[in-house]
Coordinates of C-alpha atoms in Angstrom, one line a residue:
X138 CA 111.0 75.6 153.5
X139 CA 110.3 77.1 150.0
X140 CA 106.8 75.8 150.0
X141 CA 106.2 77.3 153.5
X142 CA 107.4 80.7 152.3
X143 CA 105.2 80.6 149.2
X144 CA 102.2 79.7 151.4
X145 CA 102.9 82.5 153.8
X146 CA 103.4 84.9 151.0
X147 CA 100.1 83.9 149.4
X148 CA 98.3 84.4 152.7
X149 CA 99.9 87.8 153.0
X150 CA 98.6 88.6 149.5
X151 CA 95.1 87.7 150.5
X152 CA 95.4 89.8 153.7
X153 CA 96.6 92.7 151.6
X154 CA 93.5 92.3 149.3
X155 CA 91.3 92.4 152.3
X156 CA 93.0 95.6 153.6
X157 CA 92.8 97.1 150.2
X158 CA 89.0 96.5 149.9
X159 CA 88.6 98.3 153.2
X160 CA 90.8 101.2 152.0
X161 CA 93.4 100.4 154.6
X162 CA 96.1 101.1 152.1
X163 CA 99.1 101.3 154.6
X164 CA 98.2 97.8 156.0
X165 CA 97.8 96.5 152.4
X166 CA 101.2 97.8 151.4
X167 CA 102.8 96.2 154.5
X168 CA 101.2 92.9 153.7
X169 CA 102.3 93.0 150.0
X170 CA 105.8 94.1 151.0
X171 CA 106.1 91.1 153.3
X172 CA 105.0 88.8 150.6
X173 CA 107.5 90.3 148.3
X174 CA 110.3 89.7 150.9
X175 CA 109.3 86.0 151.1
X176 CA 108.7 85.5 147.3
X177 CA 110.2 88.5 145.3
X178 CA 109.7 86.6 142.0
X179 CA 105.9 86.8 142.0
X180 CA 104.8 89.7 139.8
X181 CA 101.3 90.0 141.2
X182 CA 102.7 91.0 144.6
X183 CA 104.4 94.0 142.9
X184 CA 101.4 95.1 140.9
X185 CA 99.1 94.8 144.0
X186 CA 101.5 97.1 145.9
X187 CA 101.7 99.4 142.9
X188 CA 97.9 99.7 142.9
X189 CA 98.0 100.8 146.5
X190 CA 100.6 103.5 145.6
X191 CA 98.4 104.5 142.7
X192 CA 95.6 105.2 145.0
X193 CA 97.9 107.3 147.2
X194 CA 99.2 109.1 144.1
X195 CA 102.6 107.9 144.8
X196 CA 103.6 107.6 141.2
X197 CA 107.3 107.2 141.6
X198 CA 106.7 104.1 143.7
X199 CA 104.1 102.9 141.1
X200 CA 106.7 103.2 138.4
X201 CA 109.3 101.3 140.4
X202 CA 107.0 98.4 141.3
X203 CA 105.6 98.1 137.8
X204 CA 109.0 98.0 136.1
X205 CA 109.9 95.2 138.5
X206 CA 106.8 93.3 137.7
X207 CA 107.4 93.7 134.0
X208 CA 110.9 92.3 134.5
X209 CA 109.3 89.2 136.0
X210 CA 106.4 89.0 133.5
X211 CA 106.5 90.9 130.2
X212 CA 102.8 90.1 129.7
X213 CA 101.4 91.7 132.8
X214 CA 98.5 93.9 131.7
X215 CA 98.3 95.7 135.0
X216 CA 102.0 96.5 135.2
X217 CA 102.2 98.0 131.7
X218 CA 98.9 99.9 132.3
X219 CA 100.0 101.4 135.6
X220 CA 103.4 102.2 134.4
X221 CA 101.9 104.1 131.5
X222 CA 99.8 106.1 133.9
X223 CA 102.9 106.8 136.0
X224 CA 104.9 108.1 133.0
X225 CA 102.0 110.4 132.1
X226 CA 102.3 111.9 135.5
X227 CA 106.0 112.8 134.7
X228 CA 104.8 114.1 131.3
X229 CA 106.6 111.4 129.5
X230 CA 103.8 111.2 127.1
X231 CA 105.4 109.2 124.3
X232 CA 106.6 106.5 126.6
X233 CA 103.4 106.5 128.5
X234 CA 101.4 106.0 125.3
X235 CA 103.6 103.1 124.4
X236 CA 103.0 101.3 127.7
X237 CA 99.3 101.9 127.5
X238 CA 99.2 100.5 123.9
X239 CA 101.1 97.4 125.1
X240 CA 98.6 97.0 128.0
X241 CA 95.7 97.3 125.6
X242 CA 97.2 94.8 123.2
X243 CA 97.8 92.3 126.0
X244 CA 94.3 93.0 127.5
X245 CA 92.6 92.3 124.2
X246 CA 94.5 89.0 123.9
X247 CA 93.8 87.9 127.4
X248 CA 90.1 89.1 127.8
X249 CA 88.7 91.2 124.9
X250 CA 85.5 92.0 126.7
X251 CA 87.0 92.6 130.2
X252 CA 86.5 95.8 132.1
X253 CA 90.2 96.7 131.9
X254 CA 90.1 96.9 128.2
X255 CA 87.7 99.7 128.1
X256 CA 89.5 101.5 131.0
X257 CA 92.9 101.2 129.2
X258 CA 91.3 102.4 126.0
X259 CA 89.9 105.5 127.7
X260 CA 93.2 106.3 129.4
X261 CA 95.1 105.7 126.0
X262 CA 92.8 108.1 124.2
X263 CA 93.4 110.7 127.0
X264 CA 97.1 110.1 126.8
X265 CA 97.3 110.5 123.1
X266 CA 95.4 113.8 123.3
X267 CA 97.8 114.9 126.0
X268 CA 100.7 114.0 123.8
X269 CA 99.2 115.8 120.8
X270 CA 98.5 118.9 123.0
X271 CA 102.0 118.9 124.4
X272 CA 103.6 118.6 121.0
X273 CA 101.2 121.2 119.4
X274 CA 102.0 123.7 122.1
X275 CA 105.8 123.2 121.5
X276 CA 105.3 123.6 117.8
X277 CA 103.2 126.7 118.3
X278 CA 106.0 128.4 120.3
X279 CA 108.6 127.3 117.7
X280 CA 106.4 128.7 114.9
X281 CA 105.9 132.0 116.8
X282 CA 109.6 132.5 117.4
X283 CA 110.5 131.6 113.8
X284 CA 107.9 134.0 112.5
X285 CA 109.2 136.8 114.7
X286 CA 112.7 136.1 113.4
X287 CA 111.6 136.0 109.8
X288 CA 109.7 139.3 110.2
X289 CA 112.7 141.0 111.8
X290 CA 115.1 139.7 109.2
X291 CA 112.8 140.9 106.4
X292 CA 112.4 144.4 107.8
X293 CA 116.2 144.6 108.4
X294 CA 116.9 143.5 104.8
X295 CA 114.6 146.2 103.4
X296 CA 116.1 148.8 105.7
X297 CA 119.6 148.0 104.5
X298 CA 118.6 147.7 100.8
X299 CA 117.0 151.2 100.8
X300 CA 119.2 152.9 103.3
X301 CA 119.7 156.4 102.0
X302 CA 117.4 155.9 99.0
X303 CA 114.6 158.2 100.2
X304 CA 112.9 158.1 96.7
X305 CA 112.1 154.4 97.2
X306 CA 110.6 154.6 100.6
X307 CA 106.9 154.5 99.5
X308 CA 107.5 151.5 97.2
X309 CA 109.6 149.8 99.9
X310 CA 107.0 150.2 102.5
X311 CA 104.3 148.7 100.2
X312 CA 106.6 145.8 99.4
X313 CA 107.3 145.1 103.1
X314 CA 103.6 145.2 103.9
X315 CA 102.8 142.7 101.1
X316 CA 105.7 140.3 102.1
X317 CA 104.7 140.4 105.7
X318 CA 101.1 139.5 104.8
X319 CA 102.4 136.6 102.7
X320 CA 104.6 135.5 105.6
X321 CA 101.7 135.6 107.9
X322 CA 99.6 133.4 105.5
X323 CA 102.4 130.9 105.4
X324 CA 102.7 130.6 109.2
X325 CA 98.9 130.5 109.5
X326 CA 98.7 127.5 107.2
X327 CA 101.5 125.8 109.1
X328 CA 99.6 126.1 112.3
X329 CA 96.4 124.6 111.1
X330 CA 97.5 121.1 112.0
X331 CA 97.6 122.1 115.7
X332 CA 94.1 123.7 115.6
X333 CA 91.4 121.4 117.1
X334 CA 88.4 120.9 114.8
X335 CA 84.9 119.6 115.6
X336 CA 84.4 116.1 114.3
X337 CA 81.8 115.8 111.5
X338 CA 78.5 114.2 112.6
X339 CA 78.8 111.5 110.0
X340 CA 82.0 110.2 111.7
X341 CA 80.1 109.8 115.0
X342 CA 77.8 107.1 116.4
X343 CA 74.2 108.2 116.5
X344 CA 73.8 106.7 120.0
X345 CA 76.9 107.8 121.9
X346 CA 77.6 110.8 119.6
X347 CA 81.2 109.8 120.1
X348 CA 83.6 109.3 117.1
X349 CA 83.5 105.8 115.6
X350 CA 86.1 103.2 116.6
X351 CA 84.6 100.0 115.2
X352 CA 81.6 101.0 113.0
X353 CA 79.1 98.4 111.8
X354 CA 76.2 98.9 109.5
X355 CA 72.7 97.5 110.0
X356 CA 70.3 96.4 107.2
X357 CA 68.5 99.7 107.6
X358 CA 71.7 101.4 106.4
X359 CA 72.4 103.1 109.7
X360 CA 75.9 102.7 111.1
X361 CA 76.5 102.1 114.8
X362 CA 79.5 101.6 117.1
X363 CA 79.7 97.8 117.4
X364 CA 80.0 97.5 121.2
X365 CA 77.1 99.9 121.7
X366 CA 74.7 98.3 119.3
X367 CA 75.5 94.8 120.6
X368 CA 74.8 96.0 124.1
X369 CA 71.5 97.4 123.0
X370 CA 70.5 94.2 121.3
X371 CA 71.3 92.3 124.4
X372 CA 69.8 94.5 127.1
X373 CA 67.0 96.3 125.3
X374 CA 65.7 94.2 122.5
X375 CA 66.5 92.7 119.0
X376 CA 65.5 95.8 117.1
X377 CA 67.2 98.8 115.3
X378 CA 67.1 101.6 117.9
X379 CA 66.5 104.2 115.2
X380 CA 64.2 102.4 112.6
X381 CA 62.7 100.0 115.2
X382 CA 63.0 97.2 112.7
X383 CA 64.0 93.7 113.8
X384 CA 67.8 93.3 114.1
X385 CA 70.1 90.5 115.1
X386 CA 73.8 90.6 115.8
X387 CA 74.5 88.3 112.8
X388 CA 73.0 91.1 110.5
X389 CA 75.7 93.6 111.5
X390 CA 78.4 94.1 108.9
X391 CA 81.7 96.0 109.4
X392 CA 81.6 99.4 107.8
X393 CA 85.2 99.4 106.4
X394 CA 84.7 102.5 104.3
X395 CA 83.6 104.6 107.2
X396 CA 86.3 103.2 109.5
X397 CA 88.9 104.2 106.9
X398 CA 87.3 107.7 106.8
X399 CA 87.6 108.0 110.4
X400 CA 91.2 107.0 110.4
X401 CA 92.1 109.4 107.6
X402 CA 90.3 112.3 109.4
X403 CA 92.1 111.6 112.7
X404 CA 95.5 111.3 111.0
X405 CA 94.9 114.6 109.1
X406 CA 94.1 116.5 112.3
X407 CA 96.9 114.9 114.3
X408 CA 94.6 112.9 116.6
X409 CA 96.4 109.6 117.3
X410 CA 93.4 107.4 118.3
X411 CA 94.1 103.6 117.9
X412 CA 91.4 102.0 115.7
X413 CA 90.1 98.6 116.6

């Protein structure tokens, strides 16, 4: 009886996959739901249904199915990945980032060169920027309110200190002006961490123009993004794309100094990219 149910559930999964490929999402969901009813302890049935809900932008259902899949299999890359995306939709940025990081770690362990690793990486980068943007906006409002409060308190203090002392008005006015300018400089400095800056050219790959994640240096002295230069050597030819000198993968050496420089830059500017 159990074997029969498992066989039926697996056939329903295959049917659901066929419907999904044809973009018949309703039929696919029905097939996966029937498979779940027969064998609720199989995590892939839950993640497959979650994928259908994702295509429909039904994020609450995506979250529910992914949480169930994770209960059954803590190492499900797809479950952690889609749960992360669902949490981002609810603006739960911190939790969403955690789930995407978990998915990325699991994906790297299972298949480092798989398509999902790059897809997860891109979503994680976007999620971390959204998290930074959300927090920076919150801090900006808090700083603005605090600055207004400080200015009001400073003006009130000077008014009370000099109330009735008409002879000190000119000196007081000058003192208030100077202190308000000093206060403005303090808050301007405090807000710099939330001001996006352009990444210096030397921290970017010369091929993609994107910031380095895993820089490697060639014998020519030129540094490239590892995945990009390896792809070039495999598909284009065994030569340095800039100097045109002969180049083999074994000649590439990790550029730890530049990698550390990138990490330091990103941390300083509040960008929480995860280095390889």
